Short mmCIF file of C-alpha atoms in Angstrom, two decimals:
data_model
loop_
_atom_site.label_atom_id
_atom_site.label_comp_id
_atom_site.label_asym_id
_atom_site.label_seq_id
_atom_site.Cartn_x
_atom_site.Cartn_y
_atom_site.Cartn_z
CA GLY M 229 112.26 83.65 93.27
CA ASN M 230 109.70 83.04 96.00
CA ALA M 231 107.07 80.32 95.92
CA THR M 232 103.40 80.94 95.19
CA GLY M 233 102.15 83.43 97.77
CA PHE M 234 101.08 86.95 98.64
CA TYR M 235 103.70 89.70 98.22
CA GLU M 236 104.08 93.47 98.35
CA LEU M 237 106.17 95.92 96.40
CA THR M 238 106.59 99.27 98.10
CA VAL M 239 108.63 101.72 96.06
CA PRO M 240 108.34 105.52 95.96
CA THR M 241 106.43 107.08 93.04
CA GLY M 242 108.44 107.25 89.87
CA GLY M 243 110.55 104.27 90.98
CA GLY M 244 109.71 102.09 87.95
CA LYS M 245 107.20 99.73 89.61
CA THR M 246 105.57 98.63 86.35
CA LEU M 247 108.70 97.13 84.79
CA CYS M 248 109.89 95.76 88.10
CA THR M 249 106.64 93.82 88.67
CA LEU M 250 106.49 92.70 85.04
CA ARG M 251 109.97 91.17 85.18
CA TYR M 252 109.17 89.50 88.49
CA ALA M 253 105.86 88.15 87.16
CA LEU M 254 107.49 86.69 84.03
CA ALA M 255 110.27 84.99 86.01
CA HIS M 256 107.82 83.70 88.63
CA ALA M 257 105.36 82.42 86.00
CA GLU M 258 108.13 80.49 84.26
CA LYS M 259 109.55 78.98 87.44
CA TYR M 260 106.23 78.02 89.05
CA ASN M 261 104.36 77.14 85.89
CA LYS M 262 101.68 79.86 86.04
CA LYS M 263 99.24 80.04 83.14
CA ARG M 264 99.04 83.80 82.77
CA ILE M 265 99.93 87.21 84.14
CA LEU M 266 97.24 89.72 85.02
CA PHE M 267 98.03 93.41 85.41
CA ILE M 268 95.24 95.14 87.29
CA ILE M 269 95.29 98.93 87.11
CA PRO M 270 92.70 101.06 88.91
CA LEU M 271 93.02 104.45 87.27
CA LEU M 272 92.47 105.56 83.71
CA SER M 273 95.31 108.07 83.79
CA VAL M 274 97.77 105.29 84.60
CA LEU M 275 96.40 102.70 82.23
CA ASP M 276 97.57 103.89 78.80
CA GLN M 277 101.04 104.62 80.10
CA ASN M 278 101.45 101.19 81.70
CA VAL M 279 100.13 99.35 78.64
CA LYS M 280 102.75 101.16 76.55
CA VAL M 281 105.56 100.15 78.94
CA ILE M 282 104.37 96.53 79.02
CA LYS M 283 104.00 96.24 75.22
CA GLU M 284 107.44 97.76 74.64
CA PHE M 285 108.99 95.23 77.01
CA ILE M 286 107.15 92.19 75.64
CA HIS M 287 108.30 92.69 71.99
CA ASP M 288 105.38 90.64 70.67
CA GLU M 289 102.44 92.79 71.68
CA LYS M 290 100.01 90.23 70.29
CA GLU M 291 100.64 88.45 73.61
CA VAL M 292 98.95 91.30 75.51
CA LEU M 293 95.16 91.57 75.79
CA GLU M 294 93.68 94.84 77.02
CA HIS M 295 90.26 94.59 78.58
CA HIS M 296 88.50 97.73 79.81
CA SER M 297 85.86 100.15 78.59
CA ASN M 298 88.40 102.32 76.80
CA VAL M 299 89.58 99.75 74.29
CA ILE M 300 88.58 101.18 70.97
CA LYS M 301 88.11 98.16 68.79
CA ASN M 302 88.95 98.79 65.20
CA LEU M 303 85.48 98.28 63.83
CA GLU M 304 86.54 98.43 60.19
CA THR M 305 88.22 95.01 60.62
CA ASN M 306 86.31 91.92 59.69
CA GLY M 307 83.71 90.52 62.03
CA GLU M 308 85.84 87.46 62.80
CA GLU M 309 88.51 89.53 64.54
CA LEU M 310 85.90 91.28 66.60
CA ASP M 311 84.33 87.96 67.59
CA HIS M 312 87.77 86.64 68.50
CA TYR M 313 88.46 89.70 70.71
CA GLU M 314 85.09 89.28 72.39
CA TYR M 315 85.76 85.60 73.02
CA LEU M 316 89.14 86.42 74.60
CA ALA M 317 87.68 89.27 76.64
CA ASP M 318 84.96 86.93 77.89
CA SER M 319 87.32 84.13 78.88
CA TRP M 320 90.64 85.91 79.58
CA ASN M 321 92.40 82.87 78.10
CA TYR M 322 95.49 84.84 77.16
CA PRO M 323 99.13 84.98 78.31
CA ILE M 324 99.19 88.60 79.54
CA ILE M 325 96.07 90.60 80.38
CA VAL M 326 95.92 94.26 81.29
CA SER M 327 92.62 95.14 82.90
CA THR M 328 91.10 97.31 85.59
CA LEU M 329 90.25 96.91 89.24
CA VAL M 330 86.56 97.28 88.36
CA GLN M 331 86.75 94.28 86.00
CA LEU M 332 88.55 92.16 88.62
CA LEU M 333 86.09 93.06 91.39
CA ASN M 334 83.16 92.27 89.11
CA ILE M 335 84.57 88.78 88.46
CA LEU M 336 84.77 88.21 92.20
CA PHE M 337 81.57 89.78 93.48
CA SER M 338 79.05 90.81 90.83
CA GLN M 339 76.25 88.64 89.55
CA GLN M 340 77.05 89.26 85.87
CA THR M 341 77.51 85.83 84.33
CA SER M 342 79.88 87.28 81.72
CA ALA M 343 82.24 88.36 84.51
CA ILE M 344 81.97 85.08 86.44
CA GLY M 345 83.08 83.22 83.29
CA ARG M 346 86.53 84.74 83.78
CA MET M 347 86.96 83.29 87.28
CA GLN M 348 88.83 80.26 85.91
CA ALA M 349 91.42 82.62 84.38
CA LEU M 350 92.41 83.82 87.84
CA CYS M 351 93.49 80.33 88.92
CA ASP M 352 97.19 79.43 88.56
CA SER M 353 98.05 82.98 87.57
CA VAL M 354 100.24 85.85 88.72
CA ILE M 355 98.06 88.85 89.62
CA VAL M 356 99.77 92.23 89.96
CA ILE M 357 97.56 94.94 91.45
CA ASP M 358 98.99 98.37 90.84
CA GLU M 359 98.29 101.52 92.93
CA VAL M 360 96.44 99.30 95.40
CA GLN M 361 95.93 102.28 97.76
CA SER M 362 93.17 103.52 95.45
CA LEU M 363 90.91 100.53 96.18
CA PRO M 364 87.45 101.93 97.06
CA LYS M 365 87.26 101.94 100.89
CA LYS M 366 84.00 100.01 101.25
CA ILE M 367 85.47 97.03 99.37
CA THR M 368 88.54 96.67 101.64
CA ILE M 369 87.45 93.67 103.73
CA MET M 370 85.82 91.82 100.82
CA PHE M 371 88.99 92.42 98.80
CA ASN M 372 91.11 90.85 101.58
CA MET M 373 88.86 87.79 101.72
CA ALA M 374 88.86 87.32 97.95
CA MET M 375 92.62 87.76 97.62
CA ASN M 376 93.24 85.17 100.35
CA PHE M 377 90.89 82.78 98.54
CA LEU M 378 92.64 83.28 95.18
CA GLN M 379 96.01 82.76 96.77
CA GLU M 380 95.23 79.83 99.05
CA PHE M 381 92.67 77.86 97.03
CA CYS M 382 93.27 78.91 93.44
CA ASN M 383 97.07 78.79 93.52
CA ALA M 384 97.50 82.41 92.41
CA THR M 385 100.50 84.54 93.29
CA ILE M 386 99.44 88.08 94.15
CA VAL M 387 101.60 91.20 94.20
CA LEU M 388 100.25 94.43 95.69
CA SER M 389 102.19 97.37 94.34
CA SER M 390 102.06 100.89 95.79
CA ALA M 391 104.12 103.82 97.00
CA THR M 392 101.92 103.95 100.12
CA GLN M 393 101.06 100.37 101.04
CA PRO M 394 97.85 100.16 103.15
CA CYS M 395 98.30 97.85 106.18
CA PHE M 396 95.61 95.36 105.10
CA GLU M 397 97.33 92.74 107.27
CA ASP M 398 96.40 94.65 110.48
CA LEU M 399 92.64 94.47 109.95
CA LYS M 400 90.17 92.20 111.66
CA TRP M 401 89.96 90.21 108.40
CA PRO M 402 93.60 90.50 107.33
CA ILE M 403 95.34 89.47 104.15
CA HIS M 404 97.66 86.51 104.66
CA LEU M 405 101.02 87.76 103.48
CA ALA M 406 103.95 85.43 102.73
CA LYS M 407 106.66 85.00 105.37
CA ASN M 408 108.93 87.58 103.72
CA PRO M 409 106.36 89.59 101.80
CA ASP M 410 108.57 92.42 100.51
CA LEU M 411 109.79 91.82 96.98
CA VAL M 412 112.22 94.68 97.46
CA ARG M 413 113.49 96.04 100.74
CA LEU M 414 115.07 99.43 100.12
CA THR M 415 117.72 100.61 102.55
CA TRP M 416 117.78 104.19 103.79
CA GLU M 417 120.59 104.96 101.31
CA GLN M 418 118.63 103.48 98.39
CA LEU M 419 115.54 105.46 99.37
CA GLN M 420 117.58 108.66 99.11
CA VAL M 421 118.12 107.89 95.42
CA PHE M 422 114.37 108.20 94.91
CA LYS M 423 114.10 111.32 97.06
CA ARG M 424 113.08 114.03 94.67
CA SER M 425 111.53 116.55 97.01
CA ASP M 426 111.19 117.81 100.57
CA VAL M 427 107.71 117.69 102.07
CA ILE M 428 106.92 120.73 104.19
CA ASN M 429 103.97 120.72 106.58
CA HIS M 430 102.48 124.19 106.17
CA THR M 431 99.15 123.46 107.88
CA ASP M 432 98.00 125.24 111.02
CA ALA M 433 95.03 125.28 113.37
CA TYR M 434 93.13 127.86 111.31
CA GLY M 435 93.79 127.14 107.65
CA MET M 436 94.10 129.70 104.87
CA ASP M 437 91.29 131.71 103.36
CA TRP M 438 91.29 132.18 99.56
CA GLU M 439 93.27 135.43 99.59
CA GLU M 440 95.95 133.97 101.84
CA CYS M 441 96.10 130.87 99.68
CA ALA M 442 96.46 132.89 96.48
CA ALA M 443 99.13 135.08 98.12
CA PHE M 444 101.06 131.97 99.22
CA CYS M 445 100.90 130.58 95.66
CA GLU M 446 102.12 133.89 94.28
CA GLU M 447 105.05 133.92 96.70
CA LEU M 448 106.07 130.42 95.57
CA ILE M 449 105.66 131.32 91.89
CA GLN M 450 108.14 134.17 92.39
CA GLN M 451 110.68 131.69 93.80
CA HIS M 452 110.16 128.79 91.36
CA ASP M 453 109.68 128.37 87.63
CA SER M 454 106.74 125.97 87.88
CA LEU M 455 104.02 125.31 90.45
CA LEU M 456 101.31 122.66 90.68
CA VAL M 457 98.43 123.03 93.15
CA VAL M 458 96.21 119.98 93.79
CA CYS M 459 92.80 120.70 95.33
CA ASN M 460 90.20 118.36 96.87
CA THR M 461 87.21 119.61 94.88
CA LYS M 462 86.44 121.07 91.48
CA ALA M 463 84.99 124.18 93.16
CA GLU M 464 88.27 124.81 95.02
CA ALA M 465 90.31 124.41 91.84
CA ARG M 466 88.08 126.83 90.03
CA ILE M 467 88.10 129.53 92.72
CA LEU M 468 91.88 129.35 93.08
CA PHE M 469 92.39 129.46 89.32
CA GLU M 470 90.27 132.63 89.11
CA LYS M 471 92.08 134.21 92.08
CA LEU M 472 95.48 133.55 90.49
CA GLN M 473 94.31 134.81 87.12
CA GLY M 474 93.52 138.07 88.91
CA ARG M 475 97.08 138.24 90.29
CA ALA M 476 98.84 136.90 87.18
CA GLU M 477 101.69 138.69 85.53
CA ALA M 478 102.21 138.67 81.77
CA SER M 479 104.92 136.02 82.07
CA TRP M 480 102.67 133.42 83.74
CA ASP M 481 101.01 130.55 81.89
CA ILE M 482 98.12 129.31 84.05
CA TYR M 483 96.34 126.00 83.40
CA HIS M 484 93.33 124.29 84.97
CA LEU M 485 92.49 120.55 84.98
CA SER M 486 89.45 118.68 86.28
CA THR M 487 87.01 115.94 85.27
CA SER M 488 84.51 118.66 84.29
CA MET M 489 86.56 118.75 81.10
CA CYS M 490 86.18 115.99 78.52
CA GLN M 491 89.12 113.68 77.91
CA GLU M 492 90.20 115.40 74.68
CA HIS M 493 90.12 118.79 76.43
CA ARG M 494 92.31 117.48 79.27
CA TRP M 495 94.75 115.92 76.79
CA ASP M 496 95.05 119.21 74.90
CA VAL M 497 95.74 121.10 78.12
CA MET M 498 98.27 118.46 79.21
CA GLU M 499 100.08 118.71 75.90
CA GLU M 500 100.30 122.49 76.16
CA LEU M 501 101.39 122.14 79.79
CA HIS M 502 104.17 119.69 78.86
CA GLY M 503 105.36 122.12 76.19
CA SER M 504 105.42 125.05 78.62
CA LEU M 505 107.30 123.03 81.25
CA ARG M 506 109.89 121.95 78.67
CA LYS M 507 110.53 125.58 77.68
CA VAL M 508 110.86 126.68 81.29
CA ARG M 509 113.28 123.84 82.08
CA GLY M 510 115.31 124.49 78.95
CA ASN M 511 115.51 128.15 79.98
CA THR M 512 114.45 129.14 76.48
CA GLU M 513 111.93 131.61 77.92
CA LYS M 514 111.71 133.46 81.19
CA ARG M 515 108.18 132.34 81.92
CA LYS M 516 106.38 130.79 84.88
CA VAL M 517 104.07 127.78 84.61
CA VAL M 518 101.19 127.25 87.05
CA CYS M 519 98.67 124.41 87.04
CA ILE M 520 95.63 124.16 89.33
CA SER M 521 94.15 120.68 89.28
CA THR M 522 91.85 118.29 91.11
CA GLN M 523 93.29 114.92 92.14
CA LEU M 524 93.10 113.53 88.60
CA ILE M 525 96.74 114.59 88.10
CA GLU M 526 97.95 112.62 91.12
CA ALA M 527 98.40 109.07 89.97
CA GLY M 528 100.64 107.97 87.16
CA VAL M 529 100.59 111.18 85.12
CA ASP M 530 104.10 111.65 83.84
CA ILE M 531 104.59 115.33 84.55
CA SER M 532 107.04 117.23 86.69
CA PHE M 533 106.96 120.60 88.49
CA GLU M 534 109.63 122.35 90.53
CA CYS M 535 107.24 123.15 93.36
CA VAL M 536 103.94 121.56 94.46
CA ILE M 537 101.14 122.45 96.90
CA ARG M 538 98.63 119.85 98.14
CA VAL M 539 95.46 120.82 99.99
CA LEU M 540 95.21 118.58 103.08
CA ALA M 541 93.86 115.08 102.32
CA GLY M 542 95.17 111.57 102.99
CA LEU M 543 98.91 110.87 103.19
CA ASP M 544 98.42 108.56 100.20
CA ASN M 545 97.24 111.58 98.19
CA LEU M 546 100.18 113.60 99.43
CA ALA M 547 102.61 110.88 98.31
CA GLN M 548 101.01 110.76 94.86
CA THR M 549 101.15 114.54 94.51
CA ALA M 550 104.78 114.55 95.67
CA GLY M 551 105.43 112.19 92.76
CA ARG M 552 104.66 115.12 90.42
CA CYS M 553 107.48 117.18 91.95
CA ASN M 554 110.93 117.02 90.30
CA ARG M 555 109.80 113.56 89.10
CA SER M 556 112.99 112.49 87.31
CA ASN M 557 115.28 114.98 88.98
CA GLU M 558 114.99 117.32 85.98
CA TYR M 559 115.48 120.36 88.19
CA GLY M 560 118.80 119.18 89.56
CA HIS M 561 117.87 119.96 93.18
CA ALA M 562 115.18 118.71 95.58
CA GLY M 563 111.77 120.19 94.79
CA LYS M 564 109.45 121.56 97.47
CA VAL M 565 106.07 120.02 98.36
CA TYR M 566 103.87 122.08 100.69
CA LEU M 567 100.90 120.66 102.57
CA ILE M 568 98.31 123.38 103.34
CA ASN M 569 94.79 123.46 104.78
CA LEU M 570 91.86 125.68 103.82
CA LYS M 571 89.46 127.55 106.07
CA ASN M 572 85.79 126.46 105.95
CA GLU M 573 86.41 123.81 103.33
CA ASN M 574 83.16 122.29 102.10
CA LEU M 575 83.55 118.51 102.07
CA SER M 576 79.96 117.62 102.97
CA MET M 577 79.74 115.42 99.86
CA LEU M 578 83.23 113.99 100.30
CA LYS M 579 83.19 112.15 103.61
CA GLU M 580 86.09 109.91 102.60
CA ILE M 581 88.41 112.89 102.13
CA LYS M 582 87.23 114.31 105.47
CA LYS M 583 88.15 111.09 107.29
CA ALA M 584 91.49 110.88 105.52
CA GLN M 585 92.19 114.48 106.57
CA ASN M 586 91.46 113.63 110.20
CA SER M 587 93.85 110.67 110.04
CA THR M 588 96.57 112.82 108.45
CA ARG M 589 96.10 115.45 111.18
CA LYS M 590 96.57 112.81 113.90
CA VAL M 591 99.78 111.66 112.27
CA LEU M 592 101.07 115.24 111.91
CA ASN M 593 100.42 115.75 115.62
CA ILE M 594 102.61 112.77 116.51
CA TRP M 595 105.46 113.69 114.15
CA LYS M 596 105.73 117.42 114.78
CA ASP M 597 109.49 117.26 114.38
CA ASP M 598 110.70 118.73 111.09
CA LYS M 599 113.43 116.15 110.76
CA VAL M 600 110.97 113.34 110.02
CA ASN M 601 109.90 112.83 106.44
CA ILE M 602 106.13 112.42 106.76
CA LEU M 603 106.11 110.07 103.80
CA GLU M 604 108.28 107.52 105.60
CA GLU M 605 106.96 103.98 105.84
CA GLN M 606 106.30 104.06 109.61
CA VAL M 607 104.31 107.31 109.28
CA ILE M 608 102.23 105.99 106.39
CA ARG M 609 101.55 102.79 108.32
CA LYS M 610 100.29 104.80 111.27
CA PHE M 611 98.15 106.90 108.93
CA TYR M 612 96.43 103.77 107.60
CA GLN M 613 95.91 102.41 111.10
CA PHE M 614 94.11 105.66 112.02
CA LEU M 615 92.17 105.65 108.76
CA PHE M 616 90.99 102.04 109.10
CA LYS M 617 89.94 102.80 112.68
CA GLU M 618 88.07 105.87 111.49
CA THR M 619 86.33 103.93 108.69
CA GLU M 620 85.83 100.71 110.67
CA THR M 621 82.26 100.19 109.50
CA GLU M 622 82.60 101.67 105.98
CA ILE M 623 85.25 99.13 104.97
CA LYS M 624 82.77 96.25 105.51
CA TYR M 625 80.55 97.47 102.63
CA PRO M 626 77.41 98.68 104.40
CA ILE M 627 74.05 98.52 102.59
CA LYS M 628 70.55 99.44 103.70
CA ASP M 629 68.15 96.54 103.72
CA TYR M 630 64.67 96.71 105.25
CA ASP M 631 65.73 99.92 106.99
CA THR M 632 68.64 98.32 108.81
CA THR M 633 72.31 98.44 107.91
CA ILE M 634 73.87 95.14 106.98
CA TYR M 635 77.43 94.52 105.83
CA LEU M 636 78.22 92.53 102.71
CA ALA M 637 81.62 91.57 104.14
CA GLU M 638 79.93 89.98 107.16
CA LEU M 639 77.49 88.11 104.93
CA LEU M 640 80.47 86.66 103.05
CA SER M 641 82.28 85.63 106.20
CA ASN M 642 82.12 82.02 107.38
CA LYS M 643 81.24 83.33 110.83
CA ASN M 644 78.05 84.96 109.57
CA LYS M 645 75.53 84.10 112.32
CA SER M 646 72.35 84.54 110.31
CA ALA M 647 73.59 82.31 107.47
CA CYS M 648 74.81 79.52 109.74
CA ASN M 649 71.32 78.64 111.00
CA SER M 650 69.78 75.20 111.24
CA ARG M 651 67.83 75.70 108.00
CA ASN M 652 71.09 75.96 106.07
CA ALA M 653 72.84 73.16 107.95
CA GLY M 654 72.59 70.79 104.99
CA TYR M 655 74.53 73.10 102.66
CA VAL M 656 78.29 73.20 102.30
CA LEU M 657 78.30 76.97 101.74
CA HIS M 658 76.14 79.17 103.92
CA GLN M 659 76.74 82.57 102.36
CA PRO M 660 73.91 84.40 100.56
CA PHE M 661 75.90 84.90 97.35
CA LYS M 662 72.90 86.02 95.31
CA THR M 663 72.09 88.87 97.71
CA ILE M 664 75.71 89.99 97.66
CA GLY M 665 75.95 89.82 93.87
CA ARG M 666 72.75 91.81 93.49
CA ASN M 667 73.87 94.55 95.87
CA PHE M 668 77.48 94.81 94.77
CA LYS M 669 78.19 98.08 92.98
CA ILE M 670 81.60 99.65 92.86
CA PHE M 671 80.24 103.17 92.47
CA ASP M 672 77.14 104.42 94.23
CA HIS M 673 76.55 107.27 91.89
CA ASN M 674 74.23 107.02 88.95
CA THR M 675 75.86 109.03 86.22
CA THR M 676 74.88 109.87 82.66
CA ASP M 677 77.32 110.57 79.85
CA ILE M 678 76.78 113.75 77.87
CA LEU M 679 78.47 114.91 74.68
CA VAL M 680 80.12 118.33 75.05
CA PRO M 681 80.73 120.95 72.36
CA TYR M 682 84.52 120.99 72.79
CA GLY M 683 86.64 120.80 69.61
CA GLU M 684 85.19 118.15 67.32
CA GLY M 685 82.44 117.45 69.85
CA ALA M 686 80.00 119.80 68.08
CA ASP M 687 80.85 118.12 64.79
CA ILE M 688 80.20 114.68 66.24
CA ALA M 689 76.81 115.85 67.58
CA GLU M 690 75.94 116.96 64.04
CA GLN M 691 77.02 113.63 62.53
CA LEU M 692 74.90 111.79 65.09
CA SER M 693 71.86 113.96 64.27
CA ILE M 694 72.21 112.96 60.62
CA MET M 695 72.51 109.29 61.62
CA GLN M 696 68.99 109.49 63.06
CA GLU M 697 67.70 108.95 59.53
CA ARG M 698 70.41 106.37 58.74
CA TRP M 699 70.34 104.24 61.88
CA PHE M 700 70.73 101.08 59.78
CA GLU M 701 74.42 101.95 59.07
CA VAL M 702 75.35 100.22 62.32
CA GLU M 703 79.12 100.06 61.78
CA LYS M 704 79.36 103.76 60.96
CA LEU M 705 77.21 104.69 63.94
CA ARG M 706 79.34 102.57 66.23
CA GLY M 707 82.49 104.27 64.93
CA ILE M 708 81.07 107.75 65.62
CA MET M 709 79.93 106.69 69.10
CA GLN M 710 83.49 105.52 69.88
CA GLN M 711 84.83 108.91 68.81
CA ALA M 712 82.22 110.60 70.99
CA LYS M 713 83.74 109.02 74.13
CA LYS M 714 86.66 111.44 74.06
CA PHE M 715 84.25 114.38 73.94
CA SER M 716 81.96 113.20 76.73
CA ILE M 717 81.79 113.78 80.45
CA SER M 718 79.82 112.01 83.18
CA ILE M 719 77.29 114.03 85.14
CA TYR M 720 75.25 113.21 88.25
CA GLU M 721 71.48 113.14 88.42
CA TRP M 722 71.28 116.51 90.21
CA GLN M 723 73.51 118.13 87.58
CA LYS M 724 71.36 116.72 84.82
CA GLU M 725 68.20 118.14 86.41
CA ARG M 726 69.83 121.53 86.87
CA LEU M 727 71.05 121.65 83.26
CA GLU M 728 67.66 120.56 81.93
CA GLN M 729 65.90 123.28 83.95
CA ALA M 730 68.29 125.84 82.49
CA GLY M 731 67.61 124.53 78.97
CA MET M 732 71.27 123.54 78.54
CA LEU M 733 70.76 119.90 77.45
CA TYR M 734 69.12 118.57 74.32
CA THR M 735 68.77 115.03 72.98
CA ILE M 736 69.55 113.55 69.59
CA LEU M 737 69.30 110.07 68.09
CA ASP M 738 65.82 109.44 69.50
CA GLY M 739 66.81 110.50 72.99
CA ARG M 740 69.78 108.11 73.15
CA VAL M 741 72.43 110.84 73.22
CA LEU M 742 72.44 113.95 75.42
CA VAL M 743 74.28 117.01 74.13
CA LEU M 744 75.40 120.01 76.19
CA ASP M 745 74.71 123.56 75.02
CA LYS M 746 77.92 125.45 74.30
CA ARG M 747 76.98 128.18 76.80
CA ALA M 748 77.42 125.63 79.62
CA TYR M 749 80.96 124.63 78.59
CA ASP M 750 83.85 126.92 79.45
CA GLU M 751 87.22 126.92 77.66
CA HIS M 752 89.06 126.80 81.02
CA PHE M 753 86.76 124.80 83.28
CA GLY M 754 84.69 122.58 81.01
CA LEU M 755 81.19 122.02 82.36
CA ILE M 756 79.93 124.85 84.53
CA VAL M 757 77.56 123.68 87.24
CA THR M 758 78.12 124.83 90.79
CA ASP M 759 78.20 122.60 93.88
CA GLU M 760 80.20 119.50 94.49
CA GLN M 761 79.94 115.79 94.36
CA PRO M 762 82.72 113.18 94.50
CA ALA M 763 84.92 113.01 91.42
CA GLU M 764 85.45 109.47 90.18
CA ASN M 765 88.71 108.85 88.42
CA PHE M 766 88.12 105.13 87.97
CA ILE M 767 87.65 103.30 84.76
CA LEU M 768 85.39 100.34 84.09
#
């Protein structure tokens, strides 16, 4: 094994990264006397799956502490157990911890004292950061600085794991990788083992309008048993779903997935989808399966289609989507992944996707030759170089202060001119940590959770109304609120205003819970409010 340091694991999607990093972390921790192993996972869709894999491998799952907003504590247990969990969650004094990127970043940068209390747990540990490409862009430089600090001063070993490794080491504030940073170096022959699909660049200078796009989907459905289309926005997914419904034949099963649907709704659809795909693969029925989704299906969702279409975005998105094509070679031949672009796409609210698109276009212009796999390491590296150039200022975490833009990353840097003034000369540290802590927010959007009338959601709303009179039954109320999470969705301020104007929201429990009218929740699409804003797939 390698000494304490900073490493990378770059393996194609579906290559078994979780177990690979877990085995490495255990061996490394034993050899170099590390106190604990931290698994940091950015996305909710990946989390449950990875926890399952880790617990199965570790035999004694009491050794694994989960810490994120989705842990449903069994509230019927005695208070002592709950106190014990809260103590462990506050201190992270535990052998193996599975948590989220948001929790880790809060320990490093936020001003919450509860988070800062976990800083000691990061010392002398092995930290595995999964799907590192989904780090929010604005945090990039601060992330590099913090990781270097943890590695160099706190004796942590850090492993960045991804199918599309961003070239953080090329930036102005780079990460300091070990001498031989690759934990695994796959040869060309070994990479072919993981090759499940051919990526076909089907973009052109003009892009497709909706009719052309629907016709292209139809053509592919005729040739394949199953098709997944991943769109950039909820509006796109909805329009395409409706277009294909109009063209559908009796033998098609069409599904739609987006974060406008509550978690339970998405799970139900996924379960049905899995069932349909199994039948198609087992040839028990001559049916076709089509799924139109937003990017929530991209990372970590264990599902496999024979053919996939991705609307133009970053190459990292394309790689993730390709991971949903012939995932475990179930189809016995290479699947097809098509990259397409849309005419007049509205990405005014999604500047990050726009910039990633531009960077992908530049890369496609260089590698016009069909013989090059555009998900090769050299191509992805170039893509990130373009993207970091394109987002040069965004990655330093800009904030508005007194009408000027300042960068939190620069404030943290030891070369920060304004902090290194004569007034601060007497201090060892010159950085304005309080200002940074106060301004640090992982998401810019203020969202509100609302309860939706899907499945048991209406029932839960009723139970909560009754609890208004019985608010003193705290345990029971807490239990119902936990259940409500699965039937809730997050909405933005502008959506809330629009729904209130239309009389589609009402409050219960003294205004503490917002409930959506059933007329505003569709069986296919979930919440119906037009217009777009960024979809967050992160978990706290």
